PDB file of C-alpha atoms in Angstrom:
ATOM      1  CA  MET A  17      -7.628 194.404-107.170  1.00 47.00           C
ATOM      2  CA  ASN A  18      -5.658 195.693-110.127  1.00 49.00           C
ATOM      3  CA  ALA A  19      -3.575 197.978-107.960  1.00 50.00           C
ATOM      4  CA  GLU A  20      -2.789 195.087-105.619  1.00 48.00           C
ATOM      5  CA  SER A  21      -1.652 192.833-108.461  1.00 45.00           C
ATOM      6  CA  ASN A  22       0.601 195.591-109.806  1.00 45.00           C
ATOM      7  CA  GLU A  23       2.138 195.953-106.376  1.00 45.00           C
ATOM      8  CA  ARG A  24       2.749 192.228-106.085  1.00 45.00           C
ATOM      9  CA  GLU A  25       4.167 191.774-109.589  1.00 44.00           C
ATOM     10  CA  GLU A  26       7.333 193.594-110.368  1.00 44.00           C
ATOM     11  CA  VAL A  27       6.773 195.031-113.801  1.00 45.00           C
ATOM     12  CA  VAL A  28      10.013 196.008-115.469  1.00 45.00           C
ATOM     13  CA  ASP A  29       9.831 198.950-117.841  1.00 45.00           C
ATOM     14  CA  PRO A  30      11.792 198.084-121.034  1.00 43.00           C
ATOM     15  CA  ALA A  31      13.068 201.642-121.242  1.00 44.00           C
ATOM     16  CA  ALA A  32      14.524 201.327-117.753  1.00 44.00           C
ATOM     17  CA  THR A  33      16.805 198.487-118.844  1.00 43.00           C
ATOM     18  CA  VAL A  34      18.496 200.519-121.563  1.00 42.00           C
ATOM     19  CA  PRO A  35      21.998 201.587-120.540  1.00 45.00           C
ATOM     20  CA  VAL A  36      22.811 205.243-120.094  1.00 44.00           C
ATOM     21  CA  THR A  37      24.957 205.167-123.243  1.00 45.00           C
ATOM     22  CA  GLY A  38      21.870 205.171-125.451  1.00 44.00           C
ATOM     23  CA  GLY A  39      21.412 201.436-125.914  1.00 46.00           C
ATOM     24  CA  VAL A  40      24.855 200.760-127.289  1.00 47.00           C
ATOM     25  CA  THR A  41      25.927 197.195-126.676  1.00 51.00           C
ATOM     26  CA  GLY A  42      29.421 195.857-126.236  1.00 51.00           C
ATOM     27  CA  ASP A  43      32.136 198.058-127.665  1.00 55.00           C
ATOM     28  CA  GLU A  44      29.889 199.878-130.150  1.00 61.00           C
ATOM     29  CA  ARG A  45      29.561 203.556-129.490  1.00 68.00           C
ATOM     30  CA  GLU A  46      26.634 205.818-130.132  1.00 76.00           C
ATOM     31  CA  LEU A  47      26.303 206.996-133.728  1.00 77.00           C
ATOM     32  CA  GLY A  48      26.819 210.641-134.563  1.00 70.00           C
ATOM     33  CA  SER A  49      29.298 213.437-134.324  1.00 74.00           C
ATOM     34  CA  ARG A  50      32.050 213.249-131.730  1.00 72.00           C
ATOM     35  CA  ALA A  51      32.947 216.902-132.046  1.00 71.00           C
ATOM     36  CA  PRO A  52      33.362 218.862-128.804  1.00 72.00           C
ATOM     37  CA  GLN A  53      30.132 220.383-127.446  1.00 76.00           C
ATOM     38  CA  ILE A  54      31.393 223.925-127.964  1.00 76.00           C
ATOM     39  CA  ILE A  55      31.718 223.214-131.691  1.00 74.00           C
ATOM     40  CA  LYS A  56      28.342 221.454-131.914  1.00 73.00           C
ATOM     41  CA  ARG A  57      26.553 224.464-130.443  1.00 78.00           C
ATOM     42  CA  HIS A  58      27.317 226.719-133.408  1.00 77.00           C
ATOM     43  CA  ARG A  59      26.031 225.526-136.780  1.00 82.00           C
ATOM     44  CA  THR A  60      28.672 227.268-138.917  1.00 85.00           C
ATOM     45  CA  LEU A  61      31.499 226.161-136.648  1.00 83.00           C
ATOM     46  CA  HIS A  62      30.223 222.568-136.731  1.00 81.00           C
ATOM     47  CA  LEU A  63      29.916 222.651-140.517  1.00 85.00           C
ATOM     48  CA  SER A  64      33.478 223.969-140.774  1.00 87.00           C
ATOM     49  CA  TRP A  65      34.608 221.179-138.432  1.00 84.00           C
ATOM     50  CA  GLN A  66      32.898 218.590-140.639  1.00 87.00           C
ATOM     51  CA  VAL A  67      34.507 219.997-143.782  1.00 91.00           C
ATOM     52  CA  GLY A  68      37.927 219.836-142.100  1.00 90.00           C
ATOM     53  CA  VAL A  69      37.399 216.252-140.907  1.00 90.00           C
ATOM     54  CA  PHE A  70      36.211 215.250-144.376  1.00 93.00           C
ATOM     55  CA  ALA A  71      39.228 216.871-146.056  1.00 94.00           C
ATOM     56  CA  ILE A  72      41.721 215.214-143.695  1.00 94.00           C
ATOM     57  CA  GLY A  73      39.970 211.838-144.046  1.00 93.00           C
ATOM     58  CA  LEU A  74      39.922 212.210-147.826  1.00 94.00           C
ATOM     59  CA  ALA A  75      43.658 212.944-147.900  1.00 95.00           C
ATOM     60  CA  VAL A  76      44.397 209.868-145.780  1.00 94.00           C
ATOM     61  CA  VAL A  77      42.117 207.614-147.881  1.00 93.00           C
ATOM     62  CA  ALA A  78      43.686 208.960-151.092  1.00 94.00           C
ATOM     63  CA  ALA A  79      47.161 208.223-149.712  1.00 93.00           C
ATOM     64  CA  GLY A  80      45.996 204.690-148.903  1.00 92.00           C
ATOM     65  CA  ILE A  81      44.665 204.207-152.414  1.00 94.00           C
ATOM     66  CA  VAL A  82      48.012 205.350-153.818  1.00 93.00           C
ATOM     67  CA  MET A  83      49.756 202.858-151.517  1.00 92.00           C
ATOM     68  CA  LEU A  84      47.726 199.906-152.812  1.00 91.00           C
ATOM     69  CA  PRO A  85      49.911 199.333-155.910  1.00 90.00           C
ATOM     70  CA  LEU A  86      52.981 200.983-154.367  1.00 88.00           C
ATOM     71  CA  PRO A  87      54.901 199.858-151.292  1.00 85.00           C
ATOM     72  CA  GLY A  88      53.136 200.759-148.106  1.00 84.00           C
ATOM     73  CA  PRO A  89      50.281 199.692-145.857  1.00 89.00           C
ATOM     74  CA  GLY A  90      47.506 200.719-148.260  1.00 86.00           C
ATOM     75  CA  TRP A  91      44.493 199.044-146.659  1.00 88.00           C
ATOM     76  CA  LEU A  92      45.598 200.025-143.184  1.00 90.00           C
ATOM     77  CA  VAL A  93      45.830 203.678-144.226  1.00 93.00           C
ATOM     78  CA  ILE A  94      42.442 203.508-145.978  1.00 91.00           C
ATOM     79  CA  PHE A  95      40.826 202.164-142.811  1.00 90.00           C
ATOM     80  CA  GLY A  96      42.619 204.890-140.864  1.00 92.00           C
ATOM     81  CA  GLY A  97      41.008 207.486-143.118  1.00 93.00           C
ATOM     82  CA  MET A  98      37.639 205.817-142.617  1.00 91.00           C
ATOM     83  CA  ALA A  99      38.208 205.994-138.859  1.00 90.00           C
ATOM     84  CA  ILE A 100      38.875 209.725-139.200  1.00 92.00           C
ATOM     85  CA  TRP A 101      35.605 210.113-141.116  1.00 92.00           C
ATOM     86  CA  ALA A 102      33.826 207.986-138.511  1.00 88.00           C
ATOM     87  CA  THR A 103      34.557 210.589-135.844  1.00 87.00           C
ATOM     88  CA  GLU A 104      32.052 212.823-137.589  1.00 86.00           C
ATOM     89  CA  PHE A 105      29.888 210.951-140.103  1.00 87.00           C
ATOM     90  CA  VAL A 106      27.348 208.230-139.348  1.00 88.00           C
ATOM     91  CA  TRP A 107      27.782 206.534-142.747  1.00 89.00           C
ATOM     92  CA  ALA A 108      31.489 205.989-142.028  1.00 89.00           C
ATOM     93  CA  GLN A 109      30.674 204.635-138.569  1.00 89.00           C
ATOM     94  CA  LEU A 110      28.282 202.132-140.127  1.00 92.00           C
ATOM     95  CA  VAL A 111      30.862 201.105-142.758  1.00 90.00           C
ATOM     96  CA  LEU A 112      33.471 200.527-140.051  1.00 88.00           C
ATOM     97  CA  ARG A 113      31.021 198.486-137.950  1.00 90.00           C
ATOM     98  CA  TRP A 114      30.168 196.350-140.998  1.00 92.00           C
ATOM     99  CA  THR A 115      33.863 195.909-141.840  1.00 88.00           C
ATOM    100  CA  LYS A 116      34.710 194.936-138.264  1.00 88.00           C
ATOM    101  CA  ARG A 117      31.876 192.406-138.236  1.00 93.00           C
ATOM    102  CA  LYS A 118      33.011 190.860-141.552  1.00 92.00           C
ATOM    103  CA  VAL A 119      36.669 190.687-140.474  1.00 88.00           C
ATOM    104  CA  THR A 120      35.653 189.014-137.207  1.00 91.00           C
ATOM    105  CA  GLU A 121      33.503 186.495-139.097  1.00 91.00           C
ATOM    106  CA  ALA A 122      36.360 185.757-141.522  1.00 87.00           C
ATOM    107  CA  ALA A 123      38.802 185.285-138.650  1.00 86.00           C
ATOM    108  CA  GLN A 124      36.425 182.885-136.905  1.00 88.00           C
ATOM    109  CA  LYS A 125      35.907 180.981-140.144  1.00 83.00           C
ATOM    110  CA  ALA A 126      39.662 180.761-140.738  1.00 79.00           C
ATOM    111  CA  LEU A 127      40.120 179.280-137.272  1.00 83.00           C
ATOM    112  CA  ASP A 128      37.664 176.482-138.056  1.00 84.00           C
ATOM    113  CA  PRO A 129      39.719 173.254-138.084  1.00 85.00           C
ATOM    114  CA  LYS A 130      38.262 172.004-141.388  1.00 85.00           C
ATOM    115  CA  VAL A 131      38.910 175.293-143.184  1.00 84.00           C
ATOM    116  CA  ARG A 132      42.351 175.590-141.642  1.00 85.00           C
ATOM    117  CA  ARG A 133      43.303 172.071-142.704  1.00 88.00           C
ATOM    118  CA  ARG A 134      42.071 172.754-146.251  1.00 89.00           C
ATOM    119  CA  ASN A 135      44.039 175.997-146.429  1.00 87.00           C
ATOM    120  CA  MET A 136      47.200 174.288-145.196  1.00 91.00           C
ATOM    121  CA  ILE A 137      46.808 171.505-147.792  1.00 94.00           C
ATOM    122  CA  LEU A 138      46.230 174.006-150.614  1.00 95.00           C
ATOM    123  CA  THR A 139      49.212 176.098-149.512  1.00 95.00           C
ATOM    124  CA  THR A 140      51.427 173.019-149.396  1.00 97.00           C
ATOM    125  CA  ILE A 141      50.317 171.934-152.879  1.00 97.00           C
ATOM    126  CA  GLY A 142      50.944 175.450-154.199  1.00 97.00           C
ATOM    127  CA  LEU A 143      54.435 175.563-152.681  1.00 97.00           C
ATOM    128  CA  VAL A 144      55.282 172.141-154.140  1.00 97.00           C
ATOM    129  CA  ILE A 145      54.161 173.297-157.605  1.00 97.00           C
ATOM    130  CA  VAL A 146      56.255 176.464-157.332  1.00 97.00           C
ATOM    131  CA  ALA A 147      59.270 174.469-156.121  1.00 96.00           C
ATOM    132  CA  VAL A 148      58.944 172.039-159.058  1.00 96.00           C
ATOM    133  CA  LEU A 149      58.693 174.914-161.559  1.00 95.00           C
ATOM    134  CA  VAL A 150      61.726 176.669-160.040  1.00 94.00           C
ATOM    135  CA  GLY A 151      63.628 173.360-160.117  1.00 92.00           C
ATOM    136  CA  ILE A 152      62.799 172.820-163.790  1.00 92.00           C
ATOM    137  CA  TYR A 153      63.876 176.393-164.598  1.00 88.00           C
ATOM    138  CA  VAL A 154      67.181 176.050-162.730  1.00 89.00           C
ATOM    139  CA  TRP A 155      67.810 172.622-164.347  1.00 88.00           C
ATOM    140  CA  GLU A 156      67.172 174.023-167.806  1.00 85.00           C
ATOM    141  CA  PHE A 157      68.806 177.475-167.619  1.00 80.00           C
ATOM    142  CA  GLY A 158      70.883 177.566-164.450  1.00 81.00           C
ATOM    143  CA  LEU A 159      70.713 180.588-162.164  1.00 81.00           C
ATOM    144  CA  ALA A 160      70.462 183.047-165.075  1.00 75.00           C
ATOM    145  CA  MET A 161      67.704 185.615-164.981  1.00 74.00           C
ATOM    146  CA  PRO A 162      65.007 185.202-167.664  1.00 71.00           C
ATOM    147  CA  TRP A 163      65.976 188.409-169.503  1.00 73.00           C
ATOM    148  CA  ASN A 164      69.608 187.248-169.761  1.00 71.00           C
ATOM    149  CA  ILE A 165      68.821 183.918-171.441  1.00 66.00           C
ATOM    150  CA  GLU A 166      69.907 183.693-175.055  1.00 70.00           C
ATOM    151  CA  GLN A 167      67.879 181.365-177.223  1.00 61.00           C
TER     152      GLN A 167
END
């Protein structure tokens, strides 16, 4: 009887529904090293590869940190360095996934009509305040720069 009922019911094995990519959904890739197989086979070669990836990623992140106060795309370069690290280190892959999720959530929130309307109103109020202050300054001192004004 039991064998008949198993034949009649199609039992789906949960493991059979997992994609070949290791259960990765959407655009997320499998965690772990993306080094070529020939490098992964040899422990010392793989360790040297990891040290090289870490050094290059560290240089790029350091350049991004320097660009934060200076002219340049600081955050973009920092995330580029994190992406370099993510080719080899799971912790960097997890940080990038978390960052991507938070940026997507913030973008969706910013597109909410109520939030967007509030932001536009606050921006308009801020611009009006700045325009009034600049108008008062120009009325009082003319187009002279602040360090050229004699009291």
